[in-house]
mmCIF file of C-alpha atoms in Angstrom:
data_model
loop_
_atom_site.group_PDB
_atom_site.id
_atom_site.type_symbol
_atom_site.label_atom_id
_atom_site.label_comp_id
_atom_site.label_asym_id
_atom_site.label_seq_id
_atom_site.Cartn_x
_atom_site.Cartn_y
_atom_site.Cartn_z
ATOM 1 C CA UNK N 291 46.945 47.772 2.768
ATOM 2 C CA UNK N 292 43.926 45.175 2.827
ATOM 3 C CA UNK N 293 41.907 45.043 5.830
ATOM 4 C CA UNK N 294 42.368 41.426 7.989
ATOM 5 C CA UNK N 295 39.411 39.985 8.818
ATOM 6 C CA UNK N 296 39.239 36.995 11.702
ATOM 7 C CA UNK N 297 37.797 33.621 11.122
ATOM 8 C CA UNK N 298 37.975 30.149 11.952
ATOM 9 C CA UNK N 299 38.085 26.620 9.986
ATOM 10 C CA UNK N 300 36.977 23.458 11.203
ATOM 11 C CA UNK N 301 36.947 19.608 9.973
ATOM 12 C CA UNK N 302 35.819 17.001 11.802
ATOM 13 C CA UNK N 303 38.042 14.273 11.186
ATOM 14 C CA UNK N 304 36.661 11.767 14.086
ATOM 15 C CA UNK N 305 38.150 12.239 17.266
ATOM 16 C CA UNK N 306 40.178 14.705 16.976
ATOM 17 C CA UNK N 307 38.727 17.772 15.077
ATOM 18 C CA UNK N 308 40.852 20.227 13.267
ATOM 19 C CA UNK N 309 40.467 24.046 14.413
ATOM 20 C CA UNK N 310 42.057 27.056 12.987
ATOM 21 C CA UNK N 311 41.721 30.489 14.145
ATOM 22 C CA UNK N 312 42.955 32.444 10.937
ATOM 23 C CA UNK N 313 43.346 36.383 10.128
ATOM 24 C CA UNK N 314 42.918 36.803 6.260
ATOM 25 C CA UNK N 315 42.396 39.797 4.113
ATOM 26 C CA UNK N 316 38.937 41.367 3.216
ATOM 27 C CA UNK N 317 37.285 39.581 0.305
ATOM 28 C CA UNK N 318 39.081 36.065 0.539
ATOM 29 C CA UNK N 319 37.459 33.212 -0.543
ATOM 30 C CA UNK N 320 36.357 29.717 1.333
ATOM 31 C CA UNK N 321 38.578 27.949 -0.769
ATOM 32 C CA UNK N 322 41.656 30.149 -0.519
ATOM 33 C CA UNK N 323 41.024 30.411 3.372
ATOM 34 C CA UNK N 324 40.951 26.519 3.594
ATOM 35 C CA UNK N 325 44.272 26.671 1.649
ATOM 36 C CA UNK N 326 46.046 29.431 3.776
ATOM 37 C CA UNK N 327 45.331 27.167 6.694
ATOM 38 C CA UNK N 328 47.377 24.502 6.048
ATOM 39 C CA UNK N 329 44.704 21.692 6.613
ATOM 40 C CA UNK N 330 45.054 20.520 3.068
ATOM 41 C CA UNK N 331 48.359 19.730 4.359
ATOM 42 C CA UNK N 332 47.382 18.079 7.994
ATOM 43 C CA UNK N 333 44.361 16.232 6.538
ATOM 44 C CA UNK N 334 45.607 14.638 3.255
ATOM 45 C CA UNK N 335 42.208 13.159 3.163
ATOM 46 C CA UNK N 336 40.609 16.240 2.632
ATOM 47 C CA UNK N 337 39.113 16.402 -1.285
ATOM 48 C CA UNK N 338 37.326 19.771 -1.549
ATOM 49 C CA UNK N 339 36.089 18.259 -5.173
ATOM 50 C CA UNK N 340 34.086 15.952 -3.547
ATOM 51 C CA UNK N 341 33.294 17.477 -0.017
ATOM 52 C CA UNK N 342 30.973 19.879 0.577
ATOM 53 C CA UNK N 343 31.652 23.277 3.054
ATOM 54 C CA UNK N 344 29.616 25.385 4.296
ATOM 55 C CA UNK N 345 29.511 28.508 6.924
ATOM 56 C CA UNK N 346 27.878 27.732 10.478
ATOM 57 C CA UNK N 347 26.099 24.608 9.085
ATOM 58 C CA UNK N 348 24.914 26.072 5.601
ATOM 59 C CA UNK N 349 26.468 24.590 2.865
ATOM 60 C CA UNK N 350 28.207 27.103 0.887
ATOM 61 C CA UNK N 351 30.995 27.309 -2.942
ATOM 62 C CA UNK N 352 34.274 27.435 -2.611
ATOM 63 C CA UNK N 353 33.536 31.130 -4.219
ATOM 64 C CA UNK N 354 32.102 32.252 -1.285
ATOM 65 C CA UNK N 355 33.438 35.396 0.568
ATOM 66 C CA UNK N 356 34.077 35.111 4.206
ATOM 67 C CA UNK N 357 32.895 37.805 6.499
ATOM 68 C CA UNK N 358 34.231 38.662 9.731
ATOM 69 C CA UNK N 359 34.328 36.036 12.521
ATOM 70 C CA UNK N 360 33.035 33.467 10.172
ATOM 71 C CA UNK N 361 33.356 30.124 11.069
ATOM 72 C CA UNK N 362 34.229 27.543 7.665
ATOM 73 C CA UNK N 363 33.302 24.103 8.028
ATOM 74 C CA UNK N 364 34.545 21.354 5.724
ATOM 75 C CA UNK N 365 32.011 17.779 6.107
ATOM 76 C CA UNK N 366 32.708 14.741 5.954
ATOM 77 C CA UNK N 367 30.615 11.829 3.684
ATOM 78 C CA UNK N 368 27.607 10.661 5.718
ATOM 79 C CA UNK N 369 28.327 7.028 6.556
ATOM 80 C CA UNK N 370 24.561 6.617 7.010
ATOM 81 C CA UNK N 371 21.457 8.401 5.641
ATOM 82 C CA UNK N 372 20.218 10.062 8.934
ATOM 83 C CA UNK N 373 16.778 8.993 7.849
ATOM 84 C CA UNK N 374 17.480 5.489 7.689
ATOM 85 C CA UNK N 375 19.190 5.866 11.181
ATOM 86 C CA UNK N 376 16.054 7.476 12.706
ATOM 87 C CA UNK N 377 14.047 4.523 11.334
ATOM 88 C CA UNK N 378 15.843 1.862 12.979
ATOM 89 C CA UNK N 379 16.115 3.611 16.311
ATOM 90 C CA UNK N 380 12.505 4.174 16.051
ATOM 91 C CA UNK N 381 11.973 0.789 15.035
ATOM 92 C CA UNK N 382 13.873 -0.288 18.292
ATOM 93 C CA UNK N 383 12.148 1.495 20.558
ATOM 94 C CA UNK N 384 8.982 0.246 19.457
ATOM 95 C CA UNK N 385 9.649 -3.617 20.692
ATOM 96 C CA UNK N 386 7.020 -5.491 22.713
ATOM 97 C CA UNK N 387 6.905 -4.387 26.170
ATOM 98 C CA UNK N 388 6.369 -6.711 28.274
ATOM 99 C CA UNK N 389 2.644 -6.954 30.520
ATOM 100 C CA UNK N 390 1.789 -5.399 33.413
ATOM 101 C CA UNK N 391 0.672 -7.880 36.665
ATOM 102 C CA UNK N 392 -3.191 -7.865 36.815
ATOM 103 C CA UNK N 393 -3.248 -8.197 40.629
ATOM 104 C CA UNK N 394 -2.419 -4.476 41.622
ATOM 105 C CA UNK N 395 -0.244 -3.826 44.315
ATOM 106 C CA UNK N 396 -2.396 -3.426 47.366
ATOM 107 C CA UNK N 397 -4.405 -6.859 46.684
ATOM 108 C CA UNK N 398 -0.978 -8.173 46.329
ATOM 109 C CA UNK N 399 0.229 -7.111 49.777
ATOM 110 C CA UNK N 400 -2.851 -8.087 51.545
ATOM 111 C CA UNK N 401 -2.407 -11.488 50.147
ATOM 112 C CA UNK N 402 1.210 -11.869 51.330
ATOM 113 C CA UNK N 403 0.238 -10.604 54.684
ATOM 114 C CA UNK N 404 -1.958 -13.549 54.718
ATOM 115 C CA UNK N 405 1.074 -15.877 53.570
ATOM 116 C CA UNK N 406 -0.594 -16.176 50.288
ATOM 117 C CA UNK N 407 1.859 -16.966 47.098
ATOM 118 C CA UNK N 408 1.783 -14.551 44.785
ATOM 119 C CA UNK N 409 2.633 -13.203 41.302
ATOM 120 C CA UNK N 410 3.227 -15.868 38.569
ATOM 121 C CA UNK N 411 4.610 -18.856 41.206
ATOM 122 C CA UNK N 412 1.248 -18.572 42.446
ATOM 123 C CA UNK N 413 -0.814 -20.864 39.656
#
């Protein structure tokens, strides 16, 4: 008899990820663990033509032997290139800021103690 071997598949299908804890034999393959899971079946959008896997965030073949308590990973399309996202965040956060008061804070006290008006309302 074949030794079993744990392992686990994941897809990320949005909301509601798909995890599988799954005991296979020695020398099984990505693609025939992805297929002994059933997810092919749960997730009909699943194409592993077109979708790459991978093993703890390295992309990996179909061909590739699983090891014990390895943890198969099928990704979804990026709807974004990441760097384009970075370069609109960083393009946000680099917006005018507004300018500081010149008057600092203890002139500005001392003048409302005297019932001066200040800040802008002041001119």
């Amino acid at each position: 008899m074949a030794e079993r071997i744990k392992i686990s598949l994941c897809y990320a299908s949005g909301p509601n990820p798909l995890l599988r804890a799954l005991e296979v034999d020695a020398g099984t393959t990505i693609g025939q663990a992805i297929e002994l899971s059933g997810m092919l079946q749960d997730a009909p959008e699943i194409n592993l033509v077109t979708m790459p896997v991978g093993i703890y965030g390295k992309k990996k073949t179909l061909d590739t032997v699983v090891q014990a308590r390895d943890r198969v990973e099928i990704y979804r399309p990026l709807i974004v290139d990441p760097k384009n996202a970075r370069r609109r965040r960083a393009k946000k956060d680099t917006a005018p800021v507004a300018p500081l008061p010149t008057t600092d804070a203890g002139e500005a006290l001392t003048q409302m103690a005297a019932g001066a008006a200040v800040g802008p309302e002041a001119k």
